[in-house]
Coordinates of C-alpha atoms in Angstrom, one line a residue:
Chain B
X25 CA 134.5 107.2 140.4
X26 CA 137.3 109.3 141.3
X27 CA 137.4 110.4 144.7
X28 CA 137.3 113.9 145.9
X29 CA 140.6 115.9 146.0
X30 CA 139.2 118.3 148.7
X31 CA 137.7 118.0 151.9
X32 CA 134.1 118.5 151.1
X33 CA 132.8 119.1 154.4
X34 CA 135.4 121.7 154.9
X35 CA 134.3 123.1 151.8
X36 CA 130.5 123.3 152.5
X37 CA 131.2 125.0 155.6
X38 CA 133.3 127.9 153.9
X39 CA 130.6 128.2 151.4
X40 CA 127.9 128.5 154.1
X41 CA 130.2 131.0 155.5
X42 CA 130.0 133.1 152.1
X43 CA 126.3 132.5 151.7
X44 CA 125.9 133.8 155.3
X45 CA 128.4 136.7 154.7
X46 CA 129.9 135.6 157.9
X47 CA 133.3 134.3 156.2
X48 CA 136.5 135.2 158.7
X49 CA 140.0 136.3 156.5
X50 CA 141.3 132.9 157.7
X51 CA 138.4 130.9 156.2
X52 CA 138.6 133.3 153.1
X53 CA 141.8 132.2 152.3
X54 CA 141.1 128.7 152.8
X55 CA 138.4 128.8 150.3
X56 CA 140.5 130.6 147.6
X57 CA 143.2 128.0 147.9
X58 CA 140.8 125.0 147.9
X59 CA 138.7 126.6 144.5
X60 CA 142.0 127.6 142.8
X61 CA 143.1 123.7 143.3
X62 CA 140.0 122.0 141.9
X63 CA 137.5 122.1 139.6
X64 CA 135.2 120.0 141.4
X65 CA 135.2 122.6 144.3
X66 CA 134.4 125.2 142.0
X67 CA 131.4 123.3 140.5
X68 CA 130.1 122.8 144.2
X69 CA 130.8 126.4 145.1
X70 CA 128.9 127.5 141.6
X71 CA 126.4 124.6 142.4
X72 CA 125.4 126.5 146.3
X73 CA 125.8 129.8 145.3
X74 CA 123.2 129.7 142.3
X75 CA 120.8 127.8 144.0
X76 CA 121.2 130.4 146.8
X77 CA 120.4 133.3 144.6
X78 CA 117.5 131.2 142.8
X79 CA 115.8 130.6 146.3
X80 CA 116.2 134.3 147.0
X81 CA 114.3 135.0 143.9
X82 CA 112.1 132.2 144.1
X83 CA 110.6 132.7 147.2
X84 CA 109.5 136.6 146.6
X85 CA 108.5 135.8 143.0
X86 CA 104.8 136.2 144.5
X87 CA 105.1 140.0 144.9
X88 CA 105.9 140.4 141.4
X89 CA 102.4 141.3 140.7
X90 CA 102.9 144.4 142.7
X91 CA 105.0 145.8 140.2
X92 CA 103.0 144.9 137.2
X93 CA 101.8 147.8 135.1
X94 CA 97.9 148.6 135.7
X95 CA 97.9 146.6 139.0
X96 CA 96.1 148.7 141.3
X97 CA 98.7 148.2 144.2
X98 CA 99.5 150.8 146.6
X99 CA 102.7 153.0 146.3
X100 CA 105.4 150.6 146.9
X101 CA 108.1 151.0 149.6
X102 CA 111.2 153.0 148.5
X103 CA 113.6 150.5 150.7
X104 CA 116.1 148.7 148.4
X105 CA 117.4 146.2 150.7
X106 CA 115.5 143.3 149.0
X107 CA 117.4 142.7 145.8
X108 CA 114.8 140.1 144.6
X109 CA 112.1 143.0 144.4
X110 CA 114.1 144.7 142.0
X111 CA 115.0 142.1 140.2
X112 CA 111.9 140.1 139.8
X113 CA 110.2 143.4 138.9
X114 CA 112.6 144.5 136.4
X115 CA 112.1 140.7 134.6
X116 CA 108.2 140.8 135.0
X117 CA 108.0 144.5 134.0
X118 CA 110.3 144.4 131.0
X119 CA 108.4 141.1 129.7
X120 CA 105.3 143.3 130.2
X121 CA 107.0 146.0 128.4
X122 CA 107.6 143.5 125.4
X123 CA 104.2 141.8 125.5
X124 CA 102.9 145.3 125.6
X125 CA 104.6 146.5 122.5
X126 CA 104.0 143.4 121.0
X127 CA 100.6 142.9 121.3
X128 CA 99.3 146.4 121.9
X129 CA 95.8 146.8 120.0
X130 CA 95.4 149.8 118.2
X131 CA 92.7 151.5 120.4
X132 CA 94.8 150.9 123.4
X133 CA 96.5 154.2 123.4
X134 CA 96.4 154.9 127.1
X135 CA 100.1 154.2 129.1
X136 CA 99.7 156.1 132.6
X137 CA 97.2 156.4 135.3
X138 CA 96.8 159.4 137.2
X139 CA 97.4 157.8 140.5
X140 CA 97.0 160.8 143.1
X141 CA 95.9 164.4 142.6
X142 CA 96.6 166.2 145.9
X143 CA 95.2 169.7 146.9
X144 CA 95.7 170.2 142.9
X145 CA 94.6 173.0 140.7
X146 CA 94.6 172.5 137.1
X147 CA 95.3 174.7 134.4
X148 CA 93.9 174.1 130.6
X149 CA 94.5 170.7 130.2
X150 CA 94.0 168.3 127.1
X151 CA 94.1 165.4 129.3
X152 CA 91.6 163.8 131.8
X153 CA 92.3 164.9 135.6
X154 CA 90.2 162.8 138.2
X155 CA 92.1 160.0 139.8
X156 CA 92.5 157.0 138.6
X157 CA 91.8 158.2 135.0
X158 CA 93.9 156.6 132.3
X159 CA 96.1 159.0 130.4
X160 CA 97.6 158.9 126.9
X161 CA 99.6 161.4 124.9
X162 CA 99.1 165.0 126.2
X163 CA 100.1 167.8 128.3
X164 CA 99.4 168.2 131.8
X165 CA 99.4 171.4 133.6
X166 CA 99.3 172.3 137.3
X167 CA 99.2 175.2 138.8
X168 CA 99.1 174.1 142.8
X169 CA 99.6 170.9 144.4
X170 CA 101.1 167.3 143.7
X171 CA 100.2 165.1 141.2
X172 CA 101.5 161.2 141.1
X173 CA 101.5 159.2 137.7
X174 CA 102.1 155.9 137.6
X175 CA 103.3 154.7 133.8
X176 CA 102.7 151.3 132.4
X177 CA 106.4 150.9 132.4
X178 CA 106.3 150.9 136.4
X179 CA 107.8 154.3 136.7
X180 CA 106.1 156.8 138.8
X181 CA 106.4 160.3 138.6
X182 CA 105.4 162.9 141.3
X183 CA 104.9 166.3 139.7
X184 CA 104.9 169.3 141.7
X185 CA 103.4 172.5 141.0
X186 CA 103.5 174.7 138.9
X187 CA 104.4 172.0 136.3
X188 CA 104.1 171.0 132.9
X189 CA 104.8 167.6 131.5
X190 CA 104.0 165.9 128.5
X191 CA 103.4 162.3 128.3
X192 CA 105.1 160.7 125.3
X193 CA 104.7 157.1 125.9
X194 CA 105.5 154.6 128.7
X195 CA 109.0 155.3 128.7
X196 CA 109.1 159.0 127.7
X197 CA 108.0 162.3 129.2
X198 CA 108.9 165.8 128.8
X199 CA 108.9 168.0 131.6
X200 CA 108.4 171.5 130.6
X201 CA 108.6 173.8 133.8
X202 CA 108.5 172.6 137.3
X203 CA 109.8 169.4 139.3
X204 CA 109.3 165.8 139.0
X205 CA 110.1 163.3 141.9
X206 CA 110.7 160.1 139.9
X207 CA 110.5 156.4 141.2
X208 CA 111.9 154.2 138.4
X209 CA 111.8 150.6 139.6
X210 CA 114.6 147.8 137.4
X211 CA 111.6 147.4 135.1
X212 CA 111.2 150.7 133.5
X213 CA 115.0 150.7 132.8
X214 CA 115.7 153.4 130.1
X215 CA 112.7 155.6 131.4
X216 CA 113.6 159.2 130.1
X217 CA 112.5 162.4 130.9
X218 CA 113.3 165.1 128.7
X219 CA 113.7 168.7 129.6
X220 CA 114.5 172.1 127.9
X221 CA 118.2 171.5 128.0
X222 CA 119.1 167.8 129.2
X223 CA 117.7 164.4 128.8
X224 CA 117.8 162.3 132.2
X225 CA 117.8 158.7 131.6
X226 CA 117.1 156.2 134.6
X227 CA 118.5 153.0 135.5
X228 CA 116.5 152.0 138.3
X229 CA 116.4 154.4 141.1
X230 CA 114.7 157.2 142.7
X231 CA 115.6 160.7 141.6
X232 CA 114.6 164.1 141.3
X233 CA 114.4 166.7 138.1
X234 CA 113.9 170.6 138.6
X235 CA 113.5 173.1 135.9
X236 CA 114.7 176.6 137.2
X237 CA 111.7 178.7 136.5
X238 CA 113.9 181.9 135.3
X239 CA 117.1 180.2 133.5
X240 CA 115.1 177.0 132.5
X241 CA 118.2 175.2 133.9
X242 CA 117.7 171.6 134.7
X243 CA 118.9 170.1 138.2
X244 CA 119.0 166.5 138.5
X245 CA 119.4 164.8 142.0
X246 CA 119.9 161.0 142.3
X247 CA 118.8 159.5 145.9
X248 CA 119.2 155.9 145.2
X249 CA 120.5 153.8 142.0
X250 CA 122.2 155.5 138.9
X251 CA 120.8 158.0 135.9
X252 CA 122.6 159.4 133.5
X253 CA 122.2 162.8 132.2
X254 CA 122.6 163.9 128.8
X255 CA 123.3 167.0 127.2
X256 CA 122.4 167.0 123.7
X257 CA 124.0 170.4 122.6
X258 CA 127.5 169.4 123.6
X259 CA 126.9 165.5 123.6
X260 CA 128.1 165.3 126.9
X261 CA 126.7 162.4 129.2
X262 CA 127.0 162.8 132.8
X263 CA 126.4 159.2 135.1
X264 CA 125.0 160.2 138.5
X265 CA 124.6 157.9 141.4
X266 CA 123.1 158.1 144.7
X267 CA 123.9 161.6 146.5
X268 CA 124.9 163.1 143.6
X269 CA 123.5 165.8 141.3
X270 CA 124.2 168.0 138.4
X271 CA 122.7 171.2 136.5
X272 CA 122.6 171.6 132.7
X273 CA 122.3 174.8 131.2
X274 CA 121.5 176.3 127.5
X275 CA 125.2 175.7 126.5
X276 CA 127.0 173.4 129.2
X277 CA 126.6 171.1 132.0
X278 CA 128.1 171.2 135.2
X279 CA 130.6 168.9 137.1
X280 CA 129.0 166.0 139.1
X281 CA 128.7 167.2 142.5
X282 CA 128.2 165.5 145.9
X283 CA 125.0 166.5 147.8
X284 CA 127.1 167.9 150.4
X285 CA 129.0 170.1 148.1
X286 CA 126.5 171.8 145.9
X287 CA 127.0 175.5 147.2
X288 CA 125.3 176.7 143.8
X289 CA 122.3 174.4 144.3
X290 CA 119.1 175.8 144.5
X291 CA 117.4 175.4 147.7
X292 CA 114.3 174.3 146.2
X293 CA 111.6 175.1 143.3
X294 CA 108.3 174.8 143.4
X295 CA 106.0 176.6 146.1
X296 CA 105.4 173.1 148.0
X297 CA 108.7 173.1 149.1
X298 CA 110.0 176.8 148.8
X299 CA 109.3 177.3 152.3
X300 CA 109.3 174.4 154.0
X301 CA 111.0 171.2 153.9
X302 CA 110.0 167.7 154.9
X303 CA 111.9 165.3 157.6
X304 CA 111.0 161.9 158.2
X305 CA 111.4 160.2 161.4
X306 CA 111.6 156.2 161.6
X307 CA 110.4 154.3 164.7
X308 CA 113.6 154.2 167.2
X309 CA 111.5 151.6 169.1
X310 CA 108.3 149.8 168.3
X311 CA 106.7 146.5 169.3
X312 CA 103.1 145.0 169.6
X313 CA 101.2 144.5 173.1
X314 CA 98.8 141.6 173.7
X315 CA 100.9 138.5 172.8
X316 CA 98.9 135.2 172.8
X317 CA 100.5 132.2 174.4
X318 CA 99.4 128.5 174.3
X319 CA 101.2 126.5 177.0
X320 CA 103.5 129.2 177.6
X321 CA 104.8 129.3 173.9
X322 CA 103.7 132.1 172.2
X323 CA 101.9 131.7 169.0
X324 CA 101.1 133.9 165.9
X325 CA 104.2 136.0 166.5
X326 CA 106.1 137.9 164.1
X327 CA 109.6 139.2 164.5
X328 CA 109.5 141.6 161.6
X329 CA 105.5 142.8 161.8
X330 CA 103.9 145.0 164.2
X331 CA 100.5 143.1 164.7
X332 CA 97.3 144.4 165.3
X333 CA 93.8 142.8 166.1
X334 CA 90.7 143.5 167.9
X335 CA 89.5 140.1 168.9
X336 CA 89.4 138.2 172.3
X337 CA 92.9 139.2 173.1
X338 CA 93.4 142.7 171.1
X339 CA 96.5 143.7 169.9
X340 CA 98.1 147.1 169.8
X341 CA 101.1 148.4 168.2
X342 CA 103.2 150.9 170.1
X343 CA 105.5 153.3 168.0
X344 CA 108.3 155.2 169.5
X345 CA 109.8 158.0 167.8
X346 CA 112.6 160.3 169.2
X347 CA 111.8 163.7 168.3
X348 CA 114.1 165.4 171.1
X349 CA 116.0 167.5 168.1
X350 CA 112.5 169.1 166.7
X351 CA 111.5 172.3 168.0
X352 CA 107.7 172.6 168.1
X353 CA 107.5 175.8 166.1
X354 CA 108.8 174.3 163.1
X355 CA 106.1 171.6 162.9
X356 CA 103.6 172.9 159.5
X357 CA 102.3 169.4 158.7
X358 CA 102.8 166.0 159.3
X359 CA 101.8 162.4 158.3
X360 CA 102.1 158.9 159.6
X361 CA 102.8 156.1 157.0
X362 CA 102.5 152.4 157.9
X363 CA 103.4 149.7 155.4
X364 CA 101.3 146.9 155.7
X365 CA 102.0 142.9 154.7
X366 CA 100.0 139.8 155.2
X367 CA 100.4 138.1 158.4
X368 CA 99.4 135.0 157.4
X369 CA 97.3 134.6 160.7
X370 CA 93.4 134.4 161.0
X371 CA 90.9 134.8 158.1
X372 CA 90.0 137.7 156.0
X373 CA 86.6 136.7 155.6
X374 CA 86.1 137.1 159.1
X375 CA 86.9 140.8 159.5
X376 CA 84.7 143.4 157.5
X377 CA 86.3 146.4 155.9
X378 CA 88.6 147.7 159.4
X379 CA 89.2 150.9 160.6
X380 CA 92.2 151.5 162.3
X381 CA 92.9 154.3 164.7
X382 CA 96.2 155.8 165.8
X383 CA 96.5 157.7 169.4
X384 CA 99.3 159.8 170.7
X385 CA 100.0 159.2 174.3
X386 CA 99.5 161.8 176.4
X387 CA 102.1 161.8 179.2
X388 CA 105.7 160.5 178.4
X389 CA 105.5 157.3 180.0
X390 CA 108.5 155.0 178.9
X391 CA 108.4 151.6 177.9
X392 CA 111.0 148.9 176.4
X393 CA 110.6 147.5 173.0
X394 CA 111.7 144.1 174.3
X395 CA 109.9 143.8 177.6
X396 CA 106.6 145.5 177.0
X397 CA 103.5 143.7 177.5
X398 CA 99.8 143.7 179.0
X399 CA 100.9 144.6 182.6
X400 CA 103.5 147.5 181.9
X401 CA 102.0 149.1 178.5
X402 CA 101.2 152.4 178.7
X403 CA 97.3 153.2 178.3
X404 CA 96.7 149.4 177.7
X405 CA 93.7 148.1 179.9
X406 CA 93.7 145.9 182.4
X407 CA 92.2 142.8 182.0
X408 CA 88.9 143.0 183.3
X409 CA 88.5 146.3 180.9
X410 CA 89.9 144.9 178.1
X411 CA 86.8 144.7 176.4
X412 CA 86.8 148.4 176.4
X413 CA 89.8 149.0 174.7
X414 CA 92.7 151.2 175.5
X415 CA 92.8 153.7 178.4
X416 CA 91.4 156.6 176.3
X417 CA 91.8 159.0 179.2
X418 CA 95.7 158.8 178.6
X419 CA 95.3 159.3 174.9
X420 CA 94.2 161.9 172.1
X421 CA 93.0 160.3 169.1
X422 CA 95.0 161.5 166.0
X423 CA 93.2 160.0 163.1
X424 CA 91.9 157.1 161.6
X425 CA 92.1 154.9 158.3
X426 CA 90.0 152.3 156.9
X427 CA 91.5 149.1 155.4
X428 CA 89.1 147.1 153.0
X429 CA 88.3 143.6 153.6
X430 CA 90.6 141.5 151.7
X431 CA 93.5 144.0 151.5
X432 CA 96.6 142.7 153.9
X433 CA 99.4 144.8 151.8
X434 CA 100.0 148.5 151.1
X435 CA 100.8 152.0 152.4
X436 CA 98.3 153.5 154.7
X437 CA 98.3 156.1 157.6
X438 CA 97.1 159.1 158.9
X439 CA 97.8 162.8 158.2
X440 CA 96.2 166.0 159.3
X441 CA 95.9 169.0 162.0
X442 CA 95.6 166.6 165.0
X443 CA 98.6 164.8 164.3
X444 CA 100.5 168.0 163.5
X445 CA 99.1 169.8 166.7
X446 CA 100.0 166.6 169.1
X447 CA 103.6 166.7 167.4
X448 CA 103.8 170.5 168.2
X449 CA 102.4 169.9 171.6
X450 CA 105.2 167.0 172.2
X451 CA 107.8 168.0 170.0
X452 CA 111.3 168.2 171.9
X453 CA 111.1 164.7 173.7
X454 CA 110.2 161.0 172.4
X455 CA 106.9 160.2 171.6
X456 CA 104.5 157.3 171.7
X457 CA 101.8 156.5 169.0
X458 CA 99.7 153.4 169.4
X459 CA 98.2 151.6 166.6
X460 CA 94.7 149.8 167.2
X461 CA 91.9 148.2 165.1
X462 CA 88.4 149.8 166.2
X463 CA 86.5 146.9 163.7
X464 CA 86.2 143.4 165.6
X465 CA 86.5 140.1 164.1
X466 CA 83.1 138.6 163.0
X467 CA 84.2 135.5 164.5
X468 CA 87.2 133.8 166.0
X469 CA 90.3 133.8 164.0
X470 CA 89.9 136.9 162.1
X471 CA 92.4 138.3 160.1
X472 CA 95.4 139.7 162.3
X473 CA 96.7 142.8 160.6
X474 CA 100.4 143.5 160.2
X475 CA 102.7 146.5 159.1
X476 CA 106.2 146.4 159.0
X477 CA 108.4 147.2 162.0
X478 CA 112.1 148.7 161.9
X479 CA 113.0 145.2 162.2
X480 CA 111.2 144.2 158.4
X481 CA 114.1 143.7 156.1
X482 CA 112.8 144.9 153.2
X483 CA 109.3 147.1 153.9
X484 CA 109.9 150.8 155.3
X485 CA 109.3 151.1 159.1
X486 CA 106.7 153.4 160.6
X487 CA 107.9 156.6 159.4
X488 CA 106.4 160.5 160.5
X489 CA 107.0 162.7 157.8
X490 CA 106.9 166.1 159.2
X491 CA 107.0 169.5 157.3
X492 CA 109.3 172.0 158.9
X493 CA 108.7 176.0 158.6
X494 CA 111.7 177.1 157.2
X495 CA 113.0 179.5 159.8
X496 CA 112.6 183.1 159.4
X497 CA 115.9 185.0 158.3
Chain N
X17 CA 110.1 148.9 119.5
X18 CA 111.8 147.2 116.4
X19 CA 112.6 143.6 116.3
X20 CA 115.9 143.7 117.1
X21 CA 115.1 145.8 120.2
X22 CA 112.1 143.6 121.4
X23 CA 114.4 140.5 121.3
X24 CA 117.3 142.5 123.4
X25 CA 114.5 143.2 125.9
X26 CA 113.3 139.9 126.1
X27 CA 116.8 138.6 126.3
X28 CA 117.7 140.8 129.1
X29 CA 114.9 140.2 130.9
X30 CA 115.4 136.5 130.4
X31 CA 118.9 136.8 131.7
X32 CA 118.5 139.1 134.9
X33 CA 118.1 136.2 137.3
X34 CA 121.0 134.3 135.8
X35 CA 123.4 137.6 135.8
X36 CA 122.4 138.0 139.6
X37 CA 123.5 134.3 140.4
X38 CA 126.7 134.9 138.3
X39 CA 127.4 138.2 139.9
X40 CA 126.6 137.0 143.4
X41 CA 128.8 134.0 142.8
X42 CA 132.0 136.7 142.1
X43 CA 131.1 139.2 144.7
X44 CA 129.7 136.8 147.6
X45 CA 127.1 139.9 148.7
X46 CA 123.6 140.5 147.4
X47 CA 123.9 144.0 147.4
X48 CA 127.0 144.4 145.8
X49 CA 125.7 141.9 142.9
X50 CA 122.8 143.8 142.8
X51 CA 124.7 147.2 142.3
X52 CA 126.7 145.5 139.7
X53 CA 123.8 144.2 138.0
X54 CA 122.4 147.7 137.5
X55 CA 125.7 149.1 136.2
X56 CA 125.9 145.8 133.8
X57 CA 122.0 146.4 132.4
X58 CA 123.3 150.0 131.9
X59 CA 126.1 149.3 129.9
X60 CA 124.5 146.2 128.2
X61 CA 121.3 148.9 127.3
X62 CA 124.2 151.0 125.8
X63 CA 125.7 148.5 123.7
X64 CA 122.3 147.5 122.7
X65 CA 123.4 148.4 119.0
X66 CA 126.4 145.9 119.2
X67 CA 124.2 143.2 120.0
X68 CA 123.3 140.8 116.9
X69 CA 120.1 139.1 116.8
X70 CA 120.6 135.1 116.9
X71 CA 124.1 135.5 118.9
X72 CA 124.9 134.4 122.2
X73 CA 123.4 137.0 124.5
X74 CA 123.9 135.3 127.6
X75 CA 128.0 135.0 126.8
X76 CA 128.1 138.5 126.1
X77 CA 125.8 139.5 129.0
X78 CA 128.1 137.6 131.3
X79 CA 131.2 139.2 130.0
X80 CA 129.9 142.5 130.3
X81 CA 128.9 141.6 134.1
X82 CA 132.3 140.1 134.6
X83 CA 134.1 143.5 133.5
X84 CA 131.8 145.5 135.6
X85 CA 132.4 143.0 138.6
X86 CA 136.1 143.8 137.9
X87 CA 135.4 147.7 137.9
X88 CA 133.6 147.5 140.9
X89 CA 136.0 145.6 143.0
X90 CA 139.1 148.0 141.8
X91 CA 137.0 150.8 142.9
X92 CA 136.6 149.1 146.3
X93 CA 140.1 148.1 146.4
X94 CA 140.8 148.8 150.2
X95 CA 137.9 146.5 151.1
X96 CA 138.7 142.7 151.6
X97 CA 137.5 141.0 148.5
X98 CA 136.1 137.5 148.7
X99 CA 138.3 136.2 145.8
X100 CA 141.9 136.7 144.5
X101 CA 142.2 138.1 140.9
X102 CA 143.2 135.0 139.4
X103 CA 140.7 133.0 141.0
X104 CA 138.1 135.4 140.2
X105 CA 138.7 134.7 136.7
X106 CA 138.9 131.4 136.8
X107 CA 135.2 131.4 138.4
X108 CA 134.2 133.6 135.7
X109 CA 135.2 131.4 133.0
X110 CA 133.8 128.1 134.7
X111 CA 131.4 126.3 132.5
X112 CA 127.9 126.8 134.4
X113 CA 125.4 124.0 133.3
X114 CA 123.0 125.8 135.8
X115 CA 122.7 128.4 132.9
X116 CA 121.2 125.8 130.8
X117 CA 117.6 125.2 130.4
X118 CA 116.7 128.1 133.1
X119 CA 113.0 127.8 132.6
X120 CA 113.1 124.0 133.3
X121 CA 115.3 124.5 136.3
X122 CA 113.0 126.9 137.6
X123 CA 110.3 124.5 137.1
X124 CA 112.0 121.7 138.8
X125 CA 113.2 123.8 141.5
X126 CA 109.6 124.7 142.3
X127 CA 108.9 120.7 141.9
X128 CA 111.6 119.6 144.5
X129 CA 110.6 122.5 146.9
X130 CA 106.9 120.8 147.2
X131 CA 108.7 117.4 148.0
X132 CA 110.9 118.6 150.7
X133 CA 109.9 117.2 154.2
X134 CA 107.6 120.0 155.9
X135 CA 110.1 120.8 158.5
X136 CA 112.9 121.6 155.9
X137 CA 110.7 123.7 153.6
X138 CA 109.5 125.7 156.7
X139 CA 113.3 126.2 157.3
X140 CA 113.8 127.8 153.9
X141 CA 110.4 129.7 154.2
X142 CA 111.9 131.2 157.4
X143 CA 115.5 131.8 155.9
X144 CA 114.5 133.1 152.6
X145 CA 111.0 134.6 152.8
X146 CA 111.1 135.8 156.2
X147 CA 114.9 136.4 155.9
X148 CA 115.3 135.1 159.3
X149 CA 119.0 135.3 160.1
X150 CA 120.7 131.8 160.7
X151 CA 121.6 132.8 164.3
X152 CA 118.1 133.1 164.9
X153 CA 117.0 130.1 163.3
X154 CA 119.7 128.0 165.1
X155 CA 118.6 129.4 168.3
X156 CA 115.0 128.9 167.9
X157 CA 115.9 125.1 167.0
X158 CA 118.3 124.7 170.2
X159 CA 121.3 124.2 167.7
X160 CA 124.3 126.1 167.1
X161 CA 124.7 128.4 164.5
X162 CA 127.4 126.2 162.5
X163 CA 125.2 123.3 162.8
X164 CA 122.2 125.4 161.4
X165 CA 124.0 126.5 158.6
X166 CA 125.3 122.9 157.8
X167 CA 121.4 122.1 157.9
X168 CA 120.8 124.4 155.3
X169 CA 123.6 123.5 152.9
X170 CA 122.3 119.9 152.8
X171 CA 118.8 120.9 152.3
X172 CA 120.6 122.9 149.2
X173 CA 122.2 119.9 148.4
X174 CA 119.1 118.0 148.4
X175 CA 117.3 120.4 146.3
X176 CA 120.3 120.4 143.8
X177 CA 120.4 116.4 143.4
X178 CA 116.6 116.5 142.9
X179 CA 116.6 119.4 140.3
X180 CA 119.5 117.5 138.4
X181 CA 117.3 114.4 138.3
X182 CA 114.4 115.8 137.4
X183 CA 115.9 117.6 134.5
X184 CA 117.9 113.9 133.3
X185 CA 114.5 112.5 133.5
X186 CA 113.0 115.2 131.0
X187 CA 116.0 115.3 128.6
X188 CA 117.2 111.7 128.7

């Protein structure tokens, strides 16, 4: 066998630098020179990079089902850091779209699930309007509220009233009036929203389309990814990327504008957004307390999830939000969202449907994300009182939610007056929310629940969404 | 969907993983590879009519991905690119056997992963599933970072050898 014409160990070191994305400039030069000189070195490089990406994809293959049409999984996080998610989802869904098209039985003519209807007032609809209903072709008319639709292609459209939307098939709809915020995973590449003056074609993104109620102009804004806006009358096509927007009228389409320079951009359309805006706050610190040690080694730990359990050692998660820049009088409404994911610790069959409560810490007692523990965590009970749970005199209960037995994944959280009032009273400072599980395990080794911390690479961190009253002129 | 559209969608689906791998090879960054893949899908979608059923979709899609990668790099002129242009062209044209028998390779990888010693598999779990940074893996194992990188490289090498031998057995 011919000896290698390069130093293989050195090459492997350099390739490792590429895979871990920490190659120095000098290393880069050396790698270039080695690869240029030797086909064999190039093959070694290809072999490692391909296996690396394949492992990336393979390890998340189990999550594909979340995006499959018809799956009843909760709303997906909008974080895009996990490439594998989108690609696997794309692959899975494209296959399903293809299969769907190939094997669609004649009686199966529904292609949208009405996922959620929030404070909705419907207008003479020709489609079912209960949550969970399966919808086929037809028009939805919403006088008030928010309606979330999930197309079988994977596209998710949230309609903001007053609005009128015609469902055409799993890849098409027509927005006749109102606003729609759309999330399209790569599964639904080519998803199309027609509007009076423009067609918006999506290529795996989050974007919004609004129709001006008086001029009927179409305003498109992209938050992530890429969409194309086609203007059928002039034949013009504009590509919009994240942070870009444009508008289309009867005779022409505007230039592509950056988010910050759209002075002629309408503030908002739709009553839900007209007098207010939403502002989101992610945790600026988060941790969990009630860590378990065996022989001084921590067991059942997670770097990326915040753990919650109610067993012999209860675990509570502490969430810090920095609301120093927020004026109290601005807060109109609020919700807290937590992204749960499996911890692989304990057995789900040993914990029944579980109620979780969220508390607000009344006095602003500081804590440190890295060093918080049973001894120093605010409102954490002393050992002898641990059975009674947190020290309620220092807390205000803000709300509860239930996760059914066996469910370990999805978005859960609280909303409502108690939360808004607490935020109102504590805006202008740093606040602490504590999440605990009220439901005890039936036996030892019950499931440990967990939700994404701010260190989670893929899922969104605990997020407070606060609706702000627009300041009066 | 027409027959040609069905075939196009099925090919595009089938090639997503490999195109992603191909773009990563050229760009050396998963986020960039993902972005360029998205642009590539867009272009392919638009050119769907150019695609003739029965022709080599992979070659066509790769060429398109390569041009998209070049355009992407041109837009990022100021940043250091991983590879010089001439090398990029060499790599883009390199015969990639790893693209053949994609489904068999995927199955072989599963088998080979299952055969790894527990310790190594756990390490891959941490690296790929939990996305624990190598630095932390090294700390936890009491090793230095470059040693940990090399351990991972060796595991991947072993996997590669295992996959190739399985493919040889199944296709003598």
